[in-house]
CSV table of C-alpha atoms in Angstrom, one decimal:
chain,number,residue,atom,x,y,z
Q,73,MET,CA,-11.4,-5.7,-11.4
Q,74,ASP,CA,-14.5,-7.9,-12.2
Q,75,PRO,CA,-13.8,-9.8,-15.4
Q,76,ASN,CA,-17.5,-9.8,-16.3
Q,77,ARG,CA,-18.4,-6.2,-15.6
Q,78,GLY,CA,-15.3,-4.1,-16.0
Q,79,ILE,CA,-12.8,-2.0,-14.0
Q,80,LEU,CA,-13.6,0.4,-11.2
Q,81,ALA,CA,-11.8,3.6,-11.6
Q,82,HIS,CA,-11.5,7.3,-10.4
Q,83,GLU,CA,-11.9,10.3,-12.6
Q,84,THR,CA,-10.7,13.8,-11.7
Q,85,SER,CA,-9.8,17.1,-13.5
Q,86,LEU,CA,-6.8,17.5,-11.2
Q,87,TYR,CA,-3.5,16.6,-12.7
Q,88,GLY,CA,-0.4,18.0,-11.0
Q,89,SER,CA,-1.8,19.3,-7.7
Q,90,ALA,CA,-2.9,17.4,-4.6
Q,91,PRO,CA,-6.6,17.3,-3.8
Q,92,GLY,CA,-8.0,19.8,-1.3
Q,93,SER,CA,-10.7,19.2,1.3
Q,94,ASP,CA,-13.4,20.4,-1.2
Q,95,ASP,CA,-12.2,18.4,-4.2
Q,96,GLU,CA,-14.4,15.5,-5.1
Q,97,VAL,CA,-13.3,12.6,-7.2
Q,98,ARG,CA,-15.8,10.8,-9.5
Q,99,LEU,CA,-16.1,7.1,-9.1
Q,100,GLY,CA,-17.2,4.9,-11.9
Q,101,LEU,CA,-17.1,1.6,-13.8
Q,102,ILE,CA,-15.2,1.3,-17.1
Q,103,ASP,CA,-17.2,-1.3,-18.9
Q,104,THR,CA,-16.0,-3.8,-21.5
Q,105,THR,CA,-16.4,-1.2,-24.3
Q,106,GLY,CA,-14.1,1.2,-22.5
Q,107,GLN,CA,-16.9,3.6,-21.5
Q,108,PHE,CA,-16.6,5.3,-18.0
Q,109,ASN,CA,-20.0,5.2,-16.2
Q,110,ALA,CA,-20.1,7.3,-13.1
Q,111,ILE,CA,-21.6,5.6,-10.0
Q,112,ALA,CA,-20.7,8.0,-7.1
Q,113,SER,CA,-18.3,10.6,-5.8
Q,114,SER,CA,-16.0,10.9,-2.8
Q,115,LYS,CA,-14.2,13.6,-0.8
Q,116,ALA,CA,-11.9,11.0,0.8
Q,117,TRP,CA,-9.2,10.2,-1.7
Q,118,ASN,CA,-5.6,10.7,-2.8
Q,119,PHE,CA,-3.5,10.0,-5.9
Q,120,GLN,CA,-1.8,7.0,-4.4
Q,121,GLN,CA,-4.7,4.8,-3.3
Q,122,GLY,CA,-7.8,6.7,-4.5
Q,123,SER,CA,-10.8,6.2,-2.2
Q,124,MET,CA,-10.0,2.5,-1.7
Q,125,LEU,CA,-12.6,1.8,-4.4
Q,126,GLN,CA,-13.1,-2.0,-4.9
Q,127,TRP,CA,-15.6,-4.7,-5.5
Q,128,LEU,CA,-17.1,-6.4,-2.5
Q,129,PRO,CA,-15.7,-9.9,-2.7
Q,130,GLY,CA,-18.5,-12.4,-3.3
Q,131,SER,CA,-21.0,-9.8,-4.5
Q,132,ALA,CA,-22.1,-9.3,-8.1
Q,133,ASP,CA,-23.2,-5.7,-7.7
Q,134,GLN,CA,-21.8,-4.1,-4.6
Q,135,VAL,CA,-18.7,-1.8,-4.4
Q,136,LEU,CA,-16.9,-0.3,-1.4
Q,137,PHE,CA,-15.1,3.0,-1.1
Q,138,ASN,CA,-14.2,5.7,1.5
Q,139,ASP,CA,-15.9,9.1,1.8
Q,140,ARG,CA,-15.9,11.9,4.3
Q,141,ASP,CA,-18.5,13.0,6.8
Q,142,GLY,CA,-17.4,16.4,8.1
Q,143,GLU,CA,-13.8,15.9,9.4
Q,144,GLN,CA,-14.3,12.1,9.7
Q,145,ALA,CA,-13.5,9.4,7.1
Q,146,VAL,CA,-16.2,6.8,6.7
Q,147,GLY,CA,-16.7,3.6,4.6
Q,148,VAL,CA,-19.5,3.2,2.1
Q,149,CYS,CA,-21.0,0.1,0.6
Q,150,LEU,CA,-23.0,0.9,-2.6
Q,151,SER,CA,-25.3,-1.3,-4.6
Q,152,LEU,CA,-25.0,-0.7,-8.3
Q,153,THR,CA,-28.4,-2.4,-8.9
Q,154,ASP,CA,-30.7,-0.2,-6.8
Q,155,GLY,CA,-28.3,2.5,-5.5
Q,156,GLU,CA,-28.7,1.5,-1.9
Q,157,ARG,CA,-25.9,3.1,0.2
Q,158,ARG,CA,-24.8,1.8,3.6
Q,159,THR,CA,-22.3,4.0,5.5
Q,160,HIS,CA,-19.9,2.5,8.1
Q,161,GLU,CA,-18.5,4.7,10.9
Q,162,LEU,CA,-14.9,3.7,10.0
Q,163,PRO,CA,-13.1,3.9,6.6
Q,164,PHE,CA,-11.8,0.8,4.9
Q,165,ALA,CA,-8.0,0.1,4.8
Q,166,SER,CA,-8.2,-3.6,3.7
Q,167,VAL,CA,-11.2,-5.8,2.9
Q,168,SER,CA,-11.1,-9.5,3.5
Q,169,PRO,CA,-11.3,-11.9,0.5
Q,170,SER,CA,-14.3,-13.4,2.3
Q,171,GLY,CA,-16.2,-10.2,1.9
Q,172,THR,CA,-17.5,-10.3,5.5
Q,173,GLU,CA,-15.0,-8.1,7.3
Q,174,ALA,CA,-12.5,-5.2,6.8
Q,175,LEU,CA,-9.7,-3.5,8.7
Q,176,SER,CA,-9.4,0.2,9.4
Q,177,ILE,CA,-6.6,2.5,10.6
Q,178,ASP,CA,-6.3,6.2,11.6
Q,179,PHE,CA,-6.5,8.1,8.3
Q,180,GLY,CA,-6.4,11.4,10.2
Q,181,ARG,CA,-3.0,10.6,11.5
Q,182,LEU,CA,-1.8,9.8,7.9
Q,183,THR,CA,-3.2,13.1,6.7
Q,184,ALA,CA,-0.9,14.8,9.3
Q,185,ILE,CA,2.3,13.0,8.6
Q,186,LYS,CA,1.9,11.2,5.2
Q,187,PRO,CA,-0.6,13.3,3.3
Q,188,GLU,CA,-0.2,11.2,0.1
Q,189,TYR,CA,-2.0,8.4,2.0
Q,190,GLY,CA,-4.4,10.5,4.1
Q,191,TYR,CA,-7.5,12.4,3.2
Q,192,PRO,CA,-7.7,16.2,3.0
Q,193,GLY,CA,-10.2,17.5,5.6
Q,194,VAL,CA,-9.8,14.5,7.9
Q,195,THR,CA,-8.1,15.7,11.1
Q,196,ASP,CA,-5.8,13.9,13.5
Q,197,SER,CA,-7.7,13.3,16.7
Q,198,PHE,CA,-4.5,12.8,18.6
Q,199,ALA,CA,-2.4,15.7,17.2
Q,200,GLY,CA,0.8,16.1,19.2
Q,201,VAL,CA,0.5,12.7,20.9
Q,202,ASN,CA,3.4,10.3,20.1
Q,203,TYR,CA,1.5,7.1,20.4
Q,204,PRO,CA,-2.2,7.6,21.3
Q,205,LYS,CA,-3.5,4.7,23.4
Q,206,GLU,CA,-6.9,5.0,21.7
Q,207,SER,CA,-5.5,4.5,18.2
Q,208,GLY,CA,-4.6,1.2,16.5
Q,209,ILE,CA,-6.2,-1.2,14.0
Q,210,TRP,CA,-9.9,-1.8,14.0
Q,211,HIS,CA,-12.2,-4.6,12.7
Q,212,ILE,CA,-15.3,-3.8,10.8
Q,213,ASP,CA,-18.1,-6.4,10.5
Q,214,LEU,CA,-19.5,-5.6,7.0
Q,215,SER,CA,-22.8,-7.3,7.7
Q,216,SER,CA,-23.7,-5.7,11.0
Q,217,GLY,CA,-21.5,-2.6,10.8
Q,218,GLN,CA,-20.1,-3.3,14.3
Q,219,THR,CA,-16.6,-2.2,15.0
Q,220,ARG,CA,-14.0,-3.2,17.5
Q,221,ARG,CA,-10.3,-2.5,18.0
Q,222,LEU,CA,-8.1,-5.6,17.3
Q,223,ILE,CA,-4.7,-4.2,18.2
Q,224,ALA,CA,-4.0,-1.1,20.3
Q,225,MET,CA,-1.3,1.3,19.2
Q,226,GLN,CA,0.4,0.9,22.6
Q,227,GLN,CA,0.6,-2.8,22.2
Q,228,ILE,CA,2.4,-2.4,18.8
Q,229,VAL,CA,4.8,0.3,20.1
Q,230,GLU,CA,5.7,-1.7,23.2
Q,231,PHE,CA,6.2,-5.0,21.3
Q,232,ASN,CA,9.9,-5.8,21.5
Q,233,GLU,CA,10.4,-2.1,22.5
Q,234,GLU,CA,13.4,-0.5,20.9
Q,235,PRO,CA,15.6,2.2,22.4
Q,236,GLY,CA,14.2,5.7,21.9
Q,237,VAL,CA,10.9,4.4,20.5
Q,238,LEU,CA,8.7,6.0,23.2
Q,239,LYS,CA,10.0,9.5,22.3
Q,240,ALA,CA,9.1,9.1,18.6
Q,241,PHE,CA,5.9,9.9,16.6
Q,242,HIS,CA,4.1,6.7,15.6
Q,243,TYR,CA,1.6,5.7,12.9
Q,244,ILE,CA,0.3,2.6,11.2
Q,245,ASN,CA,-0.1,2.2,7.4
Q,246,HIS,CA,-0.7,-0.4,4.7
Q,247,VAL,CA,-2.7,-3.1,6.3
Q,248,MET,CA,-3.4,-6.1,4.0
Q,249,TYR,CA,-5.2,-9.4,4.4
Q,250,SER,CA,-3.6,-12.6,3.2
Q,251,ARG,CA,-4.9,-14.6,0.2
Q,252,THR,CA,-7.9,-16.2,2.1
Q,253,GLY,CA,-8.1,-13.6,4.9
Q,254,ALA,CA,-6.6,-16.0,7.6
Q,255,ARG,CA,-4.0,-13.3,8.5
Q,256,PHE,CA,-3.1,-9.7,7.8
Q,257,CYS,CA,0.1,-7.7,7.9
Q,258,PHE,CA,0.8,-4.0,8.4
Q,259,LEU,CA,3.6,-1.4,8.7
Q,260,HIS,CA,4.4,0.3,12.0
Q,261,ARG,CA,6.4,3.5,11.5
Q,262,TYR,CA,7.9,6.0,13.9
Q,263,VAL,CA,9.8,9.2,13.3
Q,264,ASN,CA,12.2,10.9,15.7
Q,265,ALA,CA,12.8,14.6,16.3
Q,266,GLY,CA,15.4,14.8,13.5
Q,267,GLY,CA,13.0,13.3,10.9
Q,268,THR,CA,14.6,9.9,10.7
Q,269,GLN,CA,12.0,7.1,10.2
Q,270,ASN,CA,12.1,3.4,11.2
Q,271,THR,CA,9.7,0.9,9.9
Q,272,ARG,CA,8.6,-2.4,11.3
Q,273,LEU,CA,6.7,-5.0,9.4
Q,274,PHE,CA,4.2,-7.1,11.4
Q,275,ALA,CA,1.9,-10.1,10.7
Q,276,CYS,CA,-0.8,-11.6,12.8
Q,277,ASP,CA,-3.9,-13.9,12.7
Q,278,ARG,CA,-7.1,-12.3,11.4
Q,279,ASP,CA,-8.3,-11.6,15.0
Q,280,GLY,CA,-5.1,-9.7,15.9
Q,281,SER,CA,-3.6,-12.6,17.9
Q,282,ASN,CA,-0.1,-14.2,17.4
Q,283,LEU,CA,1.5,-10.9,16.5
Q,284,ARG,CA,4.9,-11.4,14.8
Q,285,LEU,CA,7.6,-8.9,14.0
Q,286,LEU,CA,9.1,-9.8,10.6
Q,287,ILE,CA,11.7,-7.1,10.2
Q,288,SER,CA,12.7,-3.7,11.7
Q,289,GLY,CA,14.5,-1.0,9.8
Q,290,MET,CA,12.8,-0.5,6.4
Q,291,ALA,CA,9.9,-2.1,4.8
Q,292,SER,CA,7.9,-0.8,1.9
Q,293,HIS,CA,5.5,-2.5,-0.5
Q,294,PHE,CA,4.5,-6.1,0.0
Q,295,GLY,CA,2.2,-8.9,-1.3
Q,296,TRP,CA,0.9,-12.2,0.1
Q,297,GLN,CA,1.8,-15.3,-1.9
Q,298,ASP,CA,-0.6,-17.3,0.2
Q,299,ASP,CA,-1.6,-17.3,3.9
Q,300,ILE,CA,1.9,-18.0,5.2
Q,301,ARG,CA,4.4,-16.4,2.8
Q,302,LEU,CA,4.7,-12.7,2.4
Q,303,LEU,CA,6.9,-10.9,-0.1
Q,304,ALA,CA,8.2,-7.5,0.9
Q,305,TRP,CA,10.8,-4.9,-0.2
Q,306,ALA,CA,12.7,-4.5,3.0
Q,307,GLY,CA,16.1,-4.2,4.8
Q,308,GLN,CA,17.4,-3.9,8.3
Q,309,ARG,CA,19.3,-0.6,7.7
Q,310,ARG,CA,21.2,-0.9,11.0
Q,311,LEU,CA,23.0,2.4,10.7
Q,312,MET,CA,19.8,4.3,9.9
Q,313,SER,CA,17.8,2.5,12.6
Q,314,SER,CA,20.4,3.6,15.2
Q,315,ALA,CA,19.5,7.2,14.5
Q,316,THR,CA,16.0,6.6,16.0
Q,317,ARG,CA,17.3,5.4,19.3
Q,318,GLY,CA,17.4,8.6,21.2
Q,319,GLY,CA,20.3,10.8,22.3
Q,320,PHE,CA,22.0,13.6,20.4
Q,321,ILE,CA,22.2,11.7,17.0
Q,322,SER,CA,18.4,11.2,17.0
Q,323,ARG,CA,18.0,15.0,16.8
Q,324,LEU,CA,20.1,15.4,13.7
Q,325,PRO,CA,18.2,15.6,10.4
Q,326,ILE,CA,19.9,12.6,9.0
Q,327,GLY,CA,16.8,11.1,7.3
Q,328,PRO,CA,15.7,14.3,5.4
Q,329,ALA,CA,19.3,15.0,4.4
Q,330,LEU,CA,19.8,11.6,2.9
Q,331,LYS,CA,16.4,11.9,1.1
Q,332,LYS,CA,17.4,15.2,-0.5
Q,333,LEU,CA,20.7,13.7,-1.6
Q,334,TYR,CA,19.0,10.6,-3.1
Q,335,ARG,CA,16.7,12.9,-5.1
Q,336,ALA,CA,19.6,15.1,-6.2
Q,337,LEU,CA,21.4,12.1,-7.5
Q,338,GLY,CA,18.4,11.1,-9.7
Q,339,LYS,CA,17.0,8.4,-7.3
Q,340,PRO,CA,19.6,5.8,-8.3
Q,341,ALA,CA,18.2,2.3,-7.8
Q,342,ALA,CA,21.6,0.8,-7.0
Q,343,LEU,CA,22.0,3.0,-3.9
Q,344,LYS,CA,19.4,1.4,-1.8
Q,345,ALA,CA,20.0,-2.1,-3.0
Q,346,GLY,CA,23.8,-2.0,-3.1
Q,347,VAL,CA,24.7,0.3,-0.2
Q,348,LEU,CA,21.7,-0.2,2.2
Q,349,ASN,CA,21.1,-3.9,1.2
Q,350,ASP,CA,17.4,-3.3,0.6
Q,351,ARG,CA,15.9,-6.2,-1.3
Q,352,TYR,CA,12.9,-8.4,-1.9
Q,353,ILE,CA,12.5,-10.8,1.0
Q,354,LEU,CA,10.1,-13.7,1.1
Q,355,PHE,CA,9.0,-14.2,4.7
Q,356,ASP,CA,7.5,-17.4,6.1
Q,357,VAL,CA,5.3,-16.0,8.9
Q,358,LEU,CA,5.0,-19.3,10.7
Q,359,ALA,CA,8.6,-20.7,10.3
Q,360,GLY,CA,10.2,-17.3,10.9
Q,361,THR,CA,12.5,-17.6,7.8
Q,362,ALA,CA,13.4,-14.8,5.5
Q,363,ASP,CA,14.8,-15.6,2.0
Q,364,THR,CA,16.1,-13.0,-0.5
Q,365,VAL,CA,14.4,-13.1,-3.9
Q,366,CYS,CA,15.9,-12.2,-7.3
Q,367,LYS,CA,18.8,-10.3,-5.7
Q,368,GLY,CA,20.8,-8.5,-8.4
Q,369,ASP,CA,17.9,-8.5,-10.9
Q,370,LEU,CA,15.4,-6.6,-8.8
Q,371,THR,CA,17.3,-3.6,-7.5
Q,372,THR,CA,14.5,-1.2,-6.6
Q,373,ASP,CA,11.4,-0.9,-4.5
Q,374,GLY,CA,8.2,-1.8,-6.4
Q,375,HIS,CA,4.5,-2.5,-6.0
Q,376,CYS,CA,4.5,-6.3,-5.9
Q,377,SER,CA,1.6,-8.7,-6.1
Q,378,PHE,CA,1.2,-12.4,-7.0
Q,379,SER,CA,-0.6,-14.0,-9.9
Q,380,PRO,CA,-3.7,-15.9,-9.0
Q,381,ASP,CA,-1.8,-19.2,-8.9
Q,382,GLY,CA,1.1,-17.7,-6.9
Q,383,ALA,CA,3.8,-18.8,-9.4
Q,384,TRP,CA,4.5,-15.3,-10.6
Q,385,PHE,CA,4.7,-11.8,-9.0
Q,386,VAL,CA,4.7,-8.5,-10.8
Q,387,SER,CA,6.7,-5.5,-9.7
Q,388,ASP,CA,7.5,-2.1,-11.0
Q,389,THR,CA,10.1,0.7,-10.7
Q,390,TYR,CA,10.0,4.4,-10.1
Q,391,PRO,CA,11.1,6.4,-13.1
Q,392,ASP,CA,14.8,6.0,-13.9
Q,393,ARG,CA,17.2,8.8,-15.0
Q,394,HIS,CA,15.5,8.6,-18.4
Q,395,GLY,CA,12.1,9.1,-16.8
Q,396,GLU,CA,10.9,5.6,-17.6
Q,397,ALA,CA,9.1,3.3,-15.2
Q,398,HIS,CA,9.6,-0.4,-15.9
Q,399,LEU,CA,7.1,-3.2,-15.5
Q,400,LEU,CA,8.8,-6.4,-14.3
Q,401,LEU,CA,7.4,-10.0,-14.2
Q,402,CYS,CA,9.2,-12.5,-12.0
Q,403,HIS,CA,8.9,-16.3,-11.9
Q,404,LEU,CA,9.5,-17.3,-8.3
Q,405,ALA,CA,10.6,-20.9,-8.8
Q,406,THR,CA,13.4,-20.0,-11.3
Q,407,GLN,CA,14.1,-16.5,-10.0
Q,408,ARG,CA,13.9,-15.2,-13.6
Q,409,VAL,CA,12.9,-11.6,-14.1
Q,410,TYR,CA,11.4,-10.2,-17.4
Q,411,SER,CA,11.0,-6.6,-18.3
Q,412,VAL,CA,7.7,-6.7,-20.1
Q,413,SER,CA,7.0,-3.0,-20.7
Q,414,ARG,CA,8.2,0.5,-19.8
Q,415,PHE,CA,6.4,3.9,-19.6
Q,416,ARG,CA,7.8,7.4,-19.7
Q,417,MET,CA,6.4,9.5,-16.8
Q,418,PRO,CA,6.3,13.3,-16.7
Q,419,PRO,CA,8.9,14.6,-14.3
Q,420,VAL,CA,6.4,17.2,-12.9
Q,421,LEU,CA,4.5,14.4,-11.3
Q,422,ASP,CA,6.5,13.7,-8.1
Q,423,GLY,CA,5.9,13.5,-4.4
Q,424,GLU,CA,2.2,13.4,-3.4
Q,425,VAL,CA,1.0,13.6,-7.0
Q,426,ARG,CA,3.4,11.1,-8.5
Q,427,CYS,CA,1.9,8.4,-10.8
Q,428,ASP,CA,3.2,5.0,-9.9
Q,429,LEU,CA,2.4,2.1,-12.1
Q,430,HIS,CA,0.6,0.2,-9.3
Q,431,PRO,CA,0.3,-3.0,-11.3
Q,432,ARG,CA,-2.7,-5.2,-10.6
Q,433,TRP,CA,-3.3,-8.8,-11.9
Q,434,HIS,CA,-6.4,-9.7,-13.8
Q,435,PRO,CA,-8.3,-12.3,-11.7
Q,436,THR,CA,-8.7,-14.9,-14.4
Q,437,LYS,CA,-6.2,-14.2,-17.2
Q,438,PRO,CA,-2.5,-13.3,-17.7
Q,439,SER,CA,-3.0,-9.6,-17.9
Q,440,ILE,CA,-2.0,-6.6,-15.7
Q,441,CYS,CA,-3.4,-3.2,-15.3
Q,442,VAL,CA,-1.2,-0.2,-14.7
Q,443,ASP,CA,-1.6,3.5,-14.1
Q,444,VAL,CA,0.2,5.7,-16.6
Q,445,ALA,CA,0.5,9.5,-17.0
Q,446,SER,CA,1.1,11.6,-20.1
Q,447,SER,CA,1.9,15.3,-20.1
Q,448,ILE,CA,-1.8,16.1,-19.8
Q,449,GLU,CA,-3.7,13.2,-18.2
Q,450,ARG,CA,-3.6,9.9,-16.3
Q,451,GLN,CA,-5.0,6.7,-17.7
Q,452,ILE,CA,-5.3,3.0,-17.0
Q,453,TYR,CA,-3.5,0.6,-19.4
Q,454,GLU,CA,-3.7,-3.1,-19.8
Q,455,VAL,CA,-0.6,-5.2,-20.5
Q,456,ASP,CA,-0.9,-8.7,-21.9
Q,457,VAL,CA,1.8,-11.0,-20.4
Q,458,ALA,CA,0.5,-14.3,-21.8
Q,459,ALA,CA,3.5,-14.8,-24.0
Q,460,VAL,CA,5.9,-14.7,-21.0
Q,461,VAL,CA,3.7,-16.8,-18.7
Q,462,ALA,CA,3.1,-19.4,-21.5
Q,463,GLY,CA,6.7,-20.5,-21.5
Q,464,TYR,CA,6.3,-22.0,-18.0
Q,465,ARG,CA,3.2,-24.0,-18.5
């Protein structure tokens, strides 16, 4: 979001079906009058993260997004002033706040195992290989276009190697720079023959050095408060993690069976928080501490991000048994949680085509954008939270 120019957005006629390899999404700018103005299109997109469309930090007229060239995903930098288009050989997964560099991961591998985050038509170059030595996390110099691998997949897999890990299928997802770009974090996930998944949350310096394992078991959405503290919905899940360690138990379909049971019960929020002890944890990357945040008030995984001053973070919920997704505002210093809005989501939108709120802070004012779906369309809403925030000034 650029407070002076408007909001970058995607437009598609698809509603309840996942995009195919020939389905393009229109990219555009919603100006201050609410008008959608098309600027480009892309064949590398999904309903969860779009095409990674975003403003280039520090630029007044350039935007970044991913596209597809044959079976390969690429990154594009587009000038809205003169239409100049520069293509990078690797797609963008996270862009540094400095606007000078970006990180890339293997989107073909995501297409194969997590299609809601991959791109249709982009193939896995290492199909059937548990942890390809050539894969990993890459650095993109946005000025020169040069690329280099920062961290090899093998280095990640063998870091504090866990029992049975070498026989599992590995992939990397959700890389994110810290508030100034001094560090970044990412999820390393591996799945055994029975379909049980283990997740490890890592953080490191911007050049890939000083790699630190923050937690192993389960980690989902996260957000940086600054360059040192990282908030994440996570848990150790010792019983589930033991199912990925090889032997007979690792071949049992424990993970898929529990997922089906969870869905059959209506996705009860209390199950993961109360039984598995999943929770929001604030990690201090340098000190190695991990403090539980708002336990008892935040009982479900959400898409968290911090306000520009770092005093507040926003989170959301998946639809409850009434089909309503809640938008939650949390004051970190007092651990107070406020439910500021709720939205009814169509039950037909689930799985790959689900519509999560994905709350995003306005860069200069107490306002949050969310993605909302009706029975016929998806839209972007703005929620004013000034009344809540004002009470702590």
